Amino acid sequence: MTAILILAALPEEADAMFLGAGEYEEGPFRARHLAAYGHDLVIVTCGLGKVNAALAAGVFGADADLLLMSGTCGSLGAAPGAYWIAEALQHDYGATHPGLFCRYRAGDWPMGEAGEAHFAAMADPGLGLPHARIASGDSFVACPDAAADLATLGATLVDMEVGAVAQAAARLGKPWAAIKAVTDEANGDSGGDFQANLIRAARVAGLEVERLVAML
């Protein structure tokens, strides 16, 4: 029986998976324990941002065989829908030079020549979702210029947590995966679009997570 930790930033995202099933645990993080498809699941609402995500991954991840993240994201040119996150990077980790911000793989020395900055997810078991690279950082991107800059990193999606979960999983020596669904286009309308589409997109991602767990 596989122990799977499923992280979601918001209650709306966590509640969109395995509707109404499981028992809640009191503590610094809202956690729901359940069994599904022969696996032990813990669904944790970690809160927004990289610190919350990494802390929850550390607290609950030691006993997990797999770290998984679900929820929503912004688009950097990607079409609406759900995506298998094949690669994640932290777009706000690096070194600031005059007129230039040089990005490094999170946790590496931010000096010298920068190599590949991303963390690779576990192999897709055959969900059939489009693959994407996501750029994570501690800011909500609602600016076309900022979105265009992130797109130069090869990212087609943006969020505030997956890159941190990927780094935490690497430190713990655990495989990780993420499924995210688009709420907005990382532009001037993003705040309103995110609120309008949160529940729908969270459920789209949640259904794909349920399908993934059934395949494992």
JSON list of C-alpha atoms in Angstrom, two decimals:
[
{"chain": "A", "resi": 1, "resn": "MET", "atom": "CA", "xyz": [0.00, 0.00, 0.00]},
{"chain": "A", "resi": 2, "resn": "THR", "atom": "CA", "xyz": [1.49, 3.32, -1.11]},
{"chain": "A", "resi": 3, "resn": "ALA", "atom": "CA", "xyz": [1.43, 6.32, 1.23]},
{"chain": "A", "resi": 4, "resn": "ILE", "atom": "CA", "xyz": [0.69, 9.44, -0.82]},
{"chain": "A", "resi": 5, "resn": "LEU", "atom": "CA", "xyz": [0.90, 13.01, 0.45]},
{"chain": "A", "resi": 6, "resn": "ILE", "atom": "CA", "xyz": [-1.30, 15.34, -1.60]},
{"chain": "A", "resi": 7, "resn": "LEU", "atom": "CA", "xyz": [-0.71, 19.05, -1.09]},
{"chain": "A", "resi": 8, "resn": "ALA", "atom": "CA", "xyz": [-2.97, 21.92, -2.11]},
{"chain": "A", "resi": 9, "resn": "ALA", "atom": "CA", "xyz": [-2.49, 25.58, -1.33]},
{"chain": "A", "resi": 10, "resn": "LEU", "atom": "CA", "xyz": [-6.13, 26.47, -0.74]},
{"chain": "A", "resi": 11, "resn": "PRO", "atom": "CA", "xyz": [-9.07, 24.74, 0.96]},
{"chain": "A", "resi": 12, "resn": "GLU", "atom": "CA", "xyz": [-11.03, 24.97, -2.29]},
{"chain": "A", "resi": 13, "resn": "GLU", "atom": "CA", "xyz": [-8.29, 22.97, -4.02]},
{"chain": "A", "resi": 14, "resn": "ALA", "atom": "CA", "xyz": [-7.92, 20.39, -1.25]},
{"chain": "A", "resi": 15, "resn": "ASP", "atom": "CA", "xyz": [-11.68, 19.87, -0.97]},
{"chain": "A", "resi": 16, "resn": "ALA", "atom": "CA", "xyz": [-11.99, 19.30, -4.73]},
{"chain": "A", "resi": 17, "resn": "MET", "atom": "CA", "xyz": [-10.46, 15.80, -4.42]},
{"chain": "A", "resi": 18, "resn": "PHE", "atom": "CA", "xyz": [-12.23, 12.70, -3.12]},
{"chain": "A", "resi": 19, "resn": "LEU", "atom": "CA", "xyz": [-15.26, 14.76, -2.17]},
{"chain": "A", "resi": 20, "resn": "GLY", "atom": "CA", "xyz": [-16.43, 14.31, 1.42]},
{"chain": "A", "resi": 21, "resn": "ALA", "atom": "CA", "xyz": [-14.20, 11.31, 2.13]},
{"chain": "A", "resi": 22, "resn": "GLY", "atom": "CA", "xyz": [-11.83, 10.89, 5.07]},
{"chain": "A", "resi": 23, "resn": "GLU", "atom": "CA", "xyz": [-11.25, 12.19, 8.56]},
{"chain": "A", "resi": 24, "resn": "TYR", "atom": "CA", "xyz": [-9.63, 15.48, 9.55]},
{"chain": "A", "resi": 25, "resn": "GLU", "atom": "CA", "xyz": [-6.59, 15.89, 11.78]},
{"chain": "A", "resi": 26, "resn": "GLU", "atom": "CA", "xyz": [-6.09, 18.95, 13.97]},
{"chain": "A", "resi": 27, "resn": "GLY", "atom": "CA", "xyz": [-2.73, 20.72, 13.80]},
{"chain": "A", "resi": 28, "resn": "PRO", "atom": "CA", "xyz": [-0.83, 23.55, 12.14]},
{"chain": "A", "resi": 29, "resn": "PHE", "atom": "CA", "xyz": [-2.04, 22.30, 8.75]},
{"chain": "A", "resi": 30, "resn": "ARG", "atom": "CA", "xyz": [-5.52, 21.14, 7.79]},
{"chain": "A", "resi": 31, "resn": "ALA", "atom": "CA", "xyz": [-5.07, 17.46, 6.95]},
{"chain": "A", "resi": 32, "resn": "ARG", "atom": "CA", "xyz": [-7.55, 14.83, 5.76]},
{"chain": "A", "resi": 33, "resn": "HIS", "atom": "CA", "xyz": [-6.76, 11.12, 5.98]},
{"chain": "A", "resi": 34, "resn": "LEU", "atom": "CA", "xyz": [-8.44, 8.55, 3.76]},
{"chain": "A", "resi": 35, "resn": "ALA", "atom": "CA", "xyz": [-7.88, 5.32, 1.86]},
{"chain": "A", "resi": 36, "resn": "ALA", "atom": "CA", "xyz": [-8.53, 5.14, -1.89]},
{"chain": "A", "resi": 37, "resn": "TYR", "atom": "CA", "xyz": [-7.69, 2.57, -4.56]},
{"chain": "A", "resi": 38, "resn": "GLY", "atom": "CA", "xyz": [-5.55, 0.64, -2.11]},
{"chain": "A", "resi": 39, "resn": "HIS", "atom": "CA", "xyz": [-3.46, 3.65, -1.06]},
{"chain": "A", "resi": 40, "resn": "ASP", "atom": "CA", "xyz": [-3.19, 5.65, 2.17]},
{"chain": "A", "resi": 41, "resn": "LEU", "atom": "CA", "xyz": [-3.74, 9.33, 1.37]},
{"chain": "A", "resi": 42, "resn": "VAL", "atom": "CA", "xyz": [-3.16, 12.48, 3.38]},
{"chain": "A", "resi": 43, "resn": "ILE", "atom": "CA", "xyz": [-4.57, 15.62, 1.75]},
{"chain": "A", "resi": 44, "resn": "VAL", "atom": "CA", "xyz": [-2.98, 18.71, 3.30]},
{"chain": "A", "resi": 45, "resn": "THR", "atom": "CA", "xyz": [-3.98, 22.34, 2.83]},
{"chain": "A", "resi": 46, "resn": "CYS", "atom": "CA", "xyz": [-0.55, 23.95, 3.03]},
{"chain": "A", "resi": 47, "resn": "GLY", "atom": "CA", "xyz": [-1.39, 27.61, 2.39]},
{"chain": "A", "resi": 48, "resn": "LEU", "atom": "CA", "xyz": [-0.05, 29.97, -0.24]},
{"chain": "A", "resi": 49, "resn": "GLY", "atom": "CA", "xyz": [3.58, 30.35, -1.17]},
{"chain": "A", "resi": 50, "resn": "LYS", "atom": "CA", "xyz": [6.84, 28.44, -1.20]},
{"chain": "A", "resi": 51, "resn": "VAL", "atom": "CA", "xyz": [7.52, 28.45, 2.53]},
{"chain": "A", "resi": 52, "resn": "ASN", "atom": "CA", "xyz": [4.11, 27.03, 3.41]},
{"chain": "A", "resi": 53, "resn": "ALA", "atom": "CA", "xyz": [4.40, 24.38, 0.70]},
{"chain": "A", "resi": 54, "resn": "ALA", "atom": "CA", "xyz": [7.91, 23.31, 1.67]},
{"chain": "A", "resi": 55, "resn": "LEU", "atom": "CA", "xyz": [7.08, 23.26, 5.38]},
{"chain": "A", "resi": 56, "resn": "ALA", "atom": "CA", "xyz": [4.03, 21.05, 4.84]},
{"chain": "A", "resi": 57, "resn": "ALA", "atom": "CA", "xyz": [6.07, 18.78, 2.57]},
{"chain": "A", "resi": 58, "resn": "GLY", "atom": "CA", "xyz": [8.69, 18.44, 5.31]},
{"chain": "A", "resi": 59, "resn": "VAL", "atom": "CA", "xyz": [6.20, 17.82, 8.12]},
{"chain": "A", "resi": 60, "resn": "PHE", "atom": "CA", "xyz": [4.17, 15.19, 6.28]},
{"chain": "A", "resi": 61, "resn": "GLY", "atom": "CA", "xyz": [6.54, 13.99, 3.57]},
{"chain": "A", "resi": 62, "resn": "ALA", "atom": "CA", "xyz": [8.90, 11.86, 5.66]},
{"chain": "A", "resi": 63, "resn": "ASP", "atom": "CA", "xyz": [6.27, 9.12, 5.95]},
{"chain": "A", "resi": 64, "resn": "ALA", "atom": "CA", "xyz": [5.09, 9.37, 2.33]},
{"chain": "A", "resi": 65, "resn": "ASP", "atom": "CA", "xyz": [6.20, 7.30, -0.63]},
{"chain": "A", "resi": 66, "resn": "LEU", "atom": "CA", "xyz": [5.11, 10.01, -3.08]},
{"chain": "A", "resi": 67, "resn": "LEU", "atom": "CA", "xyz": [4.56, 13.77, -2.85]},
{"chain": "A", "resi": 68, "resn": "LEU", "atom": "CA", "xyz": [1.78, 15.03, -5.10]},
{"chain": "A", "resi": 69, "resn": "MET", "atom": "CA", "xyz": [0.40, 18.52, -5.58]},
{"chain": "A", "resi": 70, "resn": "SER", "atom": "CA", "xyz": [-2.96, 19.55, -6.97]},
{"chain": "A", "resi": 71, "resn": "GLY", "atom": "CA", "xyz": [-4.62, 22.88, -7.58]},
{"chain": "A", "resi": 72, "resn": "THR", "atom": "CA", "xyz": [-4.64, 25.84, -9.90]},
{"chain": "A", "resi": 73, "resn": "CYS", "atom": "CA", "xyz": [-2.19, 28.01, -11.81]},
{"chain": "A", "resi": 74, "resn": "GLY", "atom": "CA", "xyz": [-1.81, 30.85, -14.26]},
{"chain": "A", "resi": 75, "resn": "SER", "atom": "CA", "xyz": [-1.10, 30.41, -17.95]},
{"chain": "A", "resi": 76, "resn": "LEU", "atom": "CA", "xyz": [1.99, 31.67, -19.76]},
{"chain": "A", "resi": 77, "resn": "GLY", "atom": "CA", "xyz": [0.51, 30.86, -23.14]},
{"chain": "A", "resi": 78, "resn": "ALA", "atom": "CA", "xyz": [-0.93, 27.45, -22.28]},
{"chain": "A", "resi": 79, "resn": "ALA", "atom": "CA", "xyz": [-4.50, 26.64, -23.24]},
{"chain": "A", "resi": 80, "resn": "PRO", "atom": "CA", "xyz": [-7.16, 26.22, -20.54]},
{"chain": "A", "resi": 81, "resn": "GLY", "atom": "CA", "xyz": [-7.38, 22.82, -18.87]},
{"chain": "A", "resi": 82, "resn": "ALA", "atom": "CA", "xyz": [-5.38, 20.48, -16.65]},
{"chain": "A", "resi": 83, "resn": "TYR", "atom": "CA", "xyz": [-1.67, 19.71, -17.07]},
{"chain": "A", "resi": 84, "resn": "TRP", "atom": "CA", "xyz": [0.81, 17.10, -15.92]},
{"chain": "A", "resi": 85, "resn": "ILE", "atom": "CA", "xyz": [3.70, 19.11, -14.45]},
{"chain": "A", "resi": 86, "resn": "ALA", "atom": "CA", "xyz": [6.77, 17.41, -15.88]},
{"chain": "A", "resi": 87, "resn": "GLU", "atom": "CA", "xyz": [9.24, 20.05, -14.67]},
{"chain": "A", "resi": 88, "resn": "ALA", "atom": "CA", "xyz": [9.22, 22.80, -12.05]},
{"chain": "A", "resi": 89, "resn": "LEU", "atom": "CA", "xyz": [11.56, 25.67, -11.27]},
{"chain": "A", "resi": 90, "resn": "GLN", "atom": "CA", "xyz": [11.62, 28.60, -8.87]},
{"chain": "A", "resi": 91, "resn": "HIS", "atom": "CA", "xyz": [11.71, 31.78, -10.89]},
{"chain": "A", "resi": 92, "resn": "ASP", "atom": "CA", "xyz": [12.65, 34.00, -7.94]},
{"chain": "A", "resi": 93, "resn": "TYR", "atom": "CA", "xyz": [15.76, 32.03, -6.88]},
{"chain": "A", "resi": 94, "resn": "GLY", "atom": "CA", "xyz": [19.07, 33.25, -8.21]},
{"chain": "A", "resi": 95, "resn": "ALA", "atom": "CA", "xyz": [21.48, 36.18, -8.22]},
{"chain": "A", "resi": 96, "resn": "THR", "atom": "CA", "xyz": [20.87, 39.85, -8.93]},
{"chain": "A", "resi": 97, "resn": "HIS", "atom": "CA", "xyz": [23.49, 41.54, -11.11]},
{"chain": "A", "resi": 98, "resn": "PRO", "atom": "CA", "xyz": [23.38, 45.04, -12.61]},
{"chain": "A", "resi": 99, "resn": "GLY", "atom": "CA", "xyz": [20.50, 44.96, -15.05]},
{"chain": "A", "resi": 100, "resn": "LEU", "atom": "CA", "xyz": [20.18, 41.17, -14.85]},
{"chain": "A", "resi": 101, "resn": "PHE", "atom": "CA", "xyz": [18.60, 38.52, -12.64]},
{"chain": "A", "resi": 102, "resn": "CYS", "atom": "CA", "xyz": [20.31, 35.17, -13.19]},
{"chain": "A", "resi": 103, "resn": "ARG", "atom": "CA", "xyz": [18.25, 32.13, -12.18]},
{"chain": "A", "resi": 104, "resn": "TYR", "atom": "CA", "xyz": [19.75, 29.02, -10.63]},
{"chain": "A", "resi": 105, "resn": "ARG", "atom": "CA", "xyz": [18.35, 25.70, -9.48]},
{"chain": "A", "resi": 106, "resn": "ALA", "atom": "CA", "xyz": [16.86, 26.35, -6.06]},
{"chain": "A", "resi": 107, "resn": "GLY", "atom": "CA", "xyz": [19.30, 25.32, -3.34]},
{"chain": "A", "resi": 108, "resn": "ASP", "atom": "CA", "xyz": [22.38, 25.55, -5.59]},
{"chain": "A", "resi": 109, "resn": "TRP", "atom": "CA", "xyz": [25.03, 28.20, -5.07]},
{"chain": "A", "resi": 110, "resn": "PRO", "atom": "CA", "xyz": [23.80, 31.29, -6.95]},
{"chain": "A", "resi": 111, "resn": "MET", "atom": "CA", "xyz": [27.27, 32.03, -8.30]},
{"chain": "A", "resi": 112, "resn": "GLY", "atom": "CA", "xyz": [29.22, 31.23, -11.43]},
{"chain": "A", "resi": 113, "resn": "GLU", "atom": "CA", "xyz": [27.72, 29.76, -14.55]},
{"chain": "A", "resi": 114, "resn": "ALA", "atom": "CA", "xyz": [24.07, 28.82, -14.14]},
{"chain": "A", "resi": 115, "resn": "GLY", "atom": "CA", "xyz": [23.02, 25.36, -15.25]},
{"chain": "A", "resi": 116, "resn": "GLU", "atom": "CA", "xyz": [19.56, 23.89, -15.71]},
{"chain": "A", "resi": 117, "resn": "ALA", "atom": "CA", "xyz": [17.26, 25.31, -13.03]},
{"chain": "A", "resi": 118, "resn": "HIS", "atom": "CA", "xyz": [14.39, 22.83, -13.04]},
{"chain": "A", "resi": 119, "resn": "PHE", "atom": "CA", "xyz": [13.41, 19.76, -11.00]},
{"chain": "A", "resi": 120, "resn": "ALA", "atom": "CA", "xyz": [11.99, 16.81, -12.97]},
{"chain": "A", "resi": 121, "resn": "ALA", "atom": "CA", "xyz": [8.84, 15.04, -11.82]},
{"chain": "A", "resi": 122, "resn": "MET", "atom": "CA", "xyz": [8.26, 11.29, -11.74]},
{"chain": "A", "resi": 123, "resn": "ALA", "atom": "CA", "xyz": [7.38, 9.64, -15.04]},
{"chain": "A", "resi": 124, "resn": "ASP", "atom": "CA", "xyz": [3.85, 10.16, -16.27]},
{"chain": "A", "resi": 125, "resn": "PRO", "atom": "CA", "xyz": [2.04, 6.81, -15.82]},
{"chain": "A", "resi": 126, "resn": "GLY", "atom": "CA", "xyz": [-0.12, 7.48, -18.88]},
{"chain": "A", "resi": 127, "resn": "LEU", "atom": "CA", "xyz": [-2.75, 9.99, -17.83]},
{"chain": "A", "resi": 128, "resn": "GLY", "atom": "CA", "xyz": [-2.81, 11.50, -21.29]},
{"chain": "A", "resi": 129, "resn": "LEU", "atom": "CA", "xyz": [-2.64, 15.09, -20.03]},
{"chain": "A", "resi": 130, "resn": "PRO", "atom": "CA", "xyz": [-0.46, 17.65, -21.82]},
{"chain": "A", "resi": 131, "resn": "HIS", "atom": "CA", "xyz": [2.93, 18.13, -20.15]},
{"chain": "A", "resi": 132, "resn": "ALA", "atom": "CA", "xyz": [4.17, 21.49, -18.92]},
{"chain": "A", "resi": 133, "resn": "ARG", "atom": "CA", "xyz": [7.02, 23.22, -17.13]},
{"chain": "A", "resi": 134, "resn": "ILE", "atom": "CA", "xyz": [5.80, 25.44, -14.29]},
{"chain": "A", "resi": 135, "resn": "ALA", "atom": "CA", "xyz": [7.58, 28.47, -12.83]},
{"chain": "A", "resi": 136, "resn": "SER", "atom": "CA", "xyz": [6.94, 29.00, -9.11]},
{"chain": "A", "resi": 137, "resn": "GLY", "atom": "CA", "xyz": [7.60, 32.08, -7.01]},
{"chain": "A", "resi": 138, "resn": "ASP", "atom": "CA", "xyz": [6.33, 34.05, -4.06]},
{"chain": "A", "resi": 139, "resn": "SER", "atom": "CA", "xyz": [4.32, 36.50, -6.12]},
{"chain": "A", "resi": 140, "resn": "PHE", "atom": "CA", "xyz": [0.97, 36.38, -7.88]},
{"chain": "A", "resi": 141, "resn": "VAL", "atom": "CA", "xyz": [1.71, 37.21, -11.52]},
{"chain": "A", "resi": 142, "resn": "ALA", "atom": "CA", "xyz": [-0.83, 39.63, -12.96]},
{"chain": "A", "resi": 143, "resn": "CYS", "atom": "CA", "xyz": [1.39, 41.41, -15.47]},
{"chain": "A", "resi": 144, "resn": "PRO", "atom": "CA", "xyz": [1.92, 40.55, -19.16]},
{"chain": "A", "resi": 145, "resn": "ASP", "atom": "CA", "xyz": [5.54, 41.77, -19.05]},
{"chain": "A", "resi": 146, "resn": "ALA", "atom": "CA", "xyz": [6.35, 39.55, -16.07]},
{"chain": "A", "resi": 147, "resn": "ALA", "atom": "CA", "xyz": [4.57, 36.65, -17.73]},
{"chain": "A", "resi": 148, "resn": "ALA", "atom": "CA", "xyz": [6.61, 37.13, -20.90]},
{"chain": "A", "resi": 149, "resn": "ASP", "atom": "CA", "xyz": [9.82, 37.08, -18.86]},
{"chain": "A", "resi": 150, "resn": "LEU", "atom": "CA", "xyz": [8.85, 33.80, -17.21]},
{"chain": "A", "resi": 151, "resn": "ALA", "atom": "CA", "xyz": [7.99, 32.30, -20.57]},
{"chain": "A", "resi": 152, "resn": "THR", "atom": "CA", "xyz": [11.63, 32.76, -21.60]},
{"chain": "A", "resi": 153, "resn": "LEU", "atom": "CA", "xyz": [12.44, 30.08, -19.01]},
{"chain": "A", "resi": 154, "resn": "GLY", "atom": "CA", "xyz": [10.53, 27.55, -21.05]},
{"chain": "A", "resi": 155, "resn": "ALA", "atom": "CA", "xyz": [7.62, 27.66, -18.63]},
{"chain": "A", "resi": 156, "resn": "THR", "atom": "CA", "xyz": [4.03, 27.67, -19.88]},
{"chain": "A", "resi": 157, "resn": "LEU", "atom": "CA", "xyz": [2.43, 27.80, -16.42]},
{"chain": "A", "resi": 158, "resn": "VAL", "atom": "CA", "xyz": [3.04, 29.82, -13.25]},
{"chain": "A", "resi": 159, "resn": "ASP", "atom": "CA", "xyz": [2.13, 29.25, -9.61]},
{"chain": "A", "resi": 160, "resn": "MET", "atom": "CA", "xyz": [3.44, 29.85, -6.09]},
{"chain": "A", "resi": 161, "resn": "GLU", "atom": "CA", "xyz": [4.15, 26.34, -4.72]},
{"chain": "A", "resi": 162, "resn": "VAL", "atom": "CA", "xyz": [5.11, 23.46, -7.01]},
{"chain": "A", "resi": 163, "resn": "GLY", "atom": "CA", "xyz": [8.77, 24.42, -7.36]},
{"chain": "A", "resi": 164, "resn": "ALA", "atom": "CA", "xyz": [9.16, 24.39, -3.58]},
{"chain": "A", "resi": 165, "resn": "VAL", "atom": "CA", "xyz": [7.47, 20.99, -3.28]},
{"chain": "A", "resi": 166, "resn": "ALA", "atom": "CA", "xyz": [9.83, 19.68, -5.96]},
{"chain": "A", "resi": 167, "resn": "GLN", "atom": "CA", "xyz": [12.86, 20.97, -4.06]},
{"chain": "A", "resi": 168, "resn": "ALA", "atom": "CA", "xyz": [11.57, 19.50, -0.78]},
{"chain": "A", "resi": 169, "resn": "ALA", "atom": "CA", "xyz": [10.96, 16.15, -2.45]},
{"chain": "A", "resi": 170, "resn": "ALA", "atom": "CA", "xyz": [14.51, 16.15, -3.80]},
{"chain": "A", "resi": 171, "resn": "ARG", "atom": "CA", "xyz": [15.91, 16.78, -0.32]},
{"chain": "A", "resi": 172, "resn": "LEU", "atom": "CA", "xyz": [13.72, 14.02, 1.12]},
{"chain": "A", "resi": 173, "resn": "GLY", "atom": "CA", "xyz": [14.67, 11.62, -1.66]},
{"chain": "A", "resi": 174, "resn": "LYS", "atom": "CA", "xyz": [11.03, 11.16, -2.66]},
{"chain": "A", "resi": 175, "resn": "PRO", "atom": "CA", "xyz": [9.39, 11.14, -6.10]},
{"chain": "A", "resi": 176, "resn": "TRP", "atom": "CA", "xyz": [6.99, 13.97, -6.77]},
{"chain": "A", "resi": 177, "resn": "ALA", "atom": "CA", "xyz": [4.25, 14.84, -9.21]},
{"chain": "A", "resi": 178, "resn": "ALA", "atom": "CA", "xyz": [1.83, 17.71, -9.74]},
{"chain": "A", "resi": 179, "resn": "ILE", "atom": "CA", "xyz": [-1.38, 18.29, -11.66]},
{"chain": "A", "resi": 180, "resn": "LYS", "atom": "CA", "xyz": [-2.56, 21.86, -12.10]},
{"chain": "A", "resi": 181, "resn": "ALA", "atom": "CA", "xyz": [-5.48, 23.47, -13.94]},
{"chain": "A", "resi": 182, "resn": "VAL", "atom": "CA", "xyz": [-5.50, 26.98, -15.39]},
{"chain": "A", "resi": 183, "resn": "THR", "atom": "CA", "xyz": [-7.54, 29.79, -13.83]},
{"chain": "A", "resi": 184, "resn": "ASP", "atom": "CA", "xyz": [-6.11, 32.88, -15.56]},
{"chain": "A", "resi": 185, "resn": "GLU", "atom": "CA", "xyz": [-3.62, 34.21, -18.09]},
{"chain": "A", "resi": 186, "resn": "ALA", "atom": "CA", "xyz": [-1.21, 36.02, -15.72]},
{"chain": "A", "resi": 187, "resn": "ASN", "atom": "CA", "xyz": [-2.33, 39.44, -16.94]},
{"chain": "A", "resi": 188, "resn": "GLY", "atom": "CA", "xyz": [-4.22, 42.46, -15.68]},
{"chain": "A", "resi": 189, "resn": "ASP", "atom": "CA", "xyz": [-7.43, 40.46, -15.36]},
{"chain": "A", "resi": 190, "resn": "SER", "atom": "CA", "xyz": [-5.86, 37.65, -13.36]},
{"chain": "A", "resi": 191, "resn": "GLY", "atom": "CA", "xyz": [-7.23, 38.61, -9.95]},
{"chain": "A", "resi": 192, "resn": "GLY", "atom": "CA", "xyz": [-10.83, 38.50, -11.10]},
{"chain": "A", "resi": 193, "resn": "ASP", "atom": "CA", "xyz": [-10.33, 35.51, -13.38]},
{"chain": "A", "resi": 194, "resn": "PHE", "atom": "CA", "xyz": [-8.70, 33.52, -10.59]},
{"chain": "A", "resi": 195, "resn": "GLN", "atom": "CA", "xyz": [-11.61, 34.12, -8.24]},
{"chain": "A", "resi": 196, "resn": "ALA", "atom": "CA", "xyz": [-14.17, 33.36, -10.95]},
{"chain": "A", "resi": 197, "resn": "ASN", "atom": "CA", "xyz": [-12.51, 30.13, -12.06]},
{"chain": "A", "resi": 198, "resn": "LEU", "atom": "CA", "xyz": [-11.03, 28.78, -8.82]},
{"chain": "A", "resi": 199, "resn": "ILE", "atom": "CA", "xyz": [-13.75, 26.26, -7.93]},
{"chain": "A", "resi": 200, "resn": "ARG", "atom": "CA", "xyz": [-14.12, 24.93, -11.48]},
{"chain": "A", "resi": 201, "resn": "ALA", "atom": "CA", "xyz": [-10.37, 24.62, -12.12]},
{"chain": "A", "resi": 202, "resn": "ALA", "atom": "CA", "xyz": [-9.73, 23.06, -8.72]},
{"chain": "A", "resi": 203, "resn": "ARG", "atom": "CA", "xyz": [-12.27, 20.35, -9.50]},
{"chain": "A", "resi": 204, "resn": "VAL", "atom": "CA", "xyz": [-10.77, 19.75, -12.94]},
{"chain": "A", "resi": 205, "resn": "ALA", "atom": "CA", "xyz": [-7.37, 19.17, -11.33]},
{"chain": "A", "resi": 206, "resn": "GLY", "atom": "CA", "xyz": [-8.90, 17.16, -8.50]},
{"chain": "A", "resi": 207, "resn": "LEU", "atom": "CA", "xyz": [-10.59, 14.72, -10.86]},
{"chain": "A", "resi": 208, "resn": "GLU", "atom": "CA", "xyz": [-7.28, 14.13, -12.63]},
{"chain": "A", "resi": 209, "resn": "VAL", "atom": "CA", "xyz": [-5.58, 13.50, -9.28]},
{"chain": "A", "resi": 210, "resn": "GLU", "atom": "CA", "xyz": [-8.25, 10.91, -8.48]},
{"chain": "A", "resi": 211, "resn": "ARG", "atom": "CA", "xyz": [-7.59, 9.27, -11.84]},
{"chain": "A", "resi": 212, "resn": "LEU", "atom": "CA", "xyz": [-3.84, 9.29, -11.18]},
{"chain": "A", "resi": 213, "resn": "VAL", "atom": "CA", "xyz": [-4.21, 7.66, -7.75]},
{"chain": "A", "resi": 214, "resn": "ALA", "atom": "CA", "xyz": [-6.36, 4.95, -9.33]},
{"chain": "A", "resi": 215, "resn": "MET", "atom": "CA", "xyz": [-3.56, 4.20, -11.81]},
{"chain": "A", "resi": 216, "resn": "LEU", "atom": "CA", "xyz": [-0.73, 3.91, -9.28]}
]
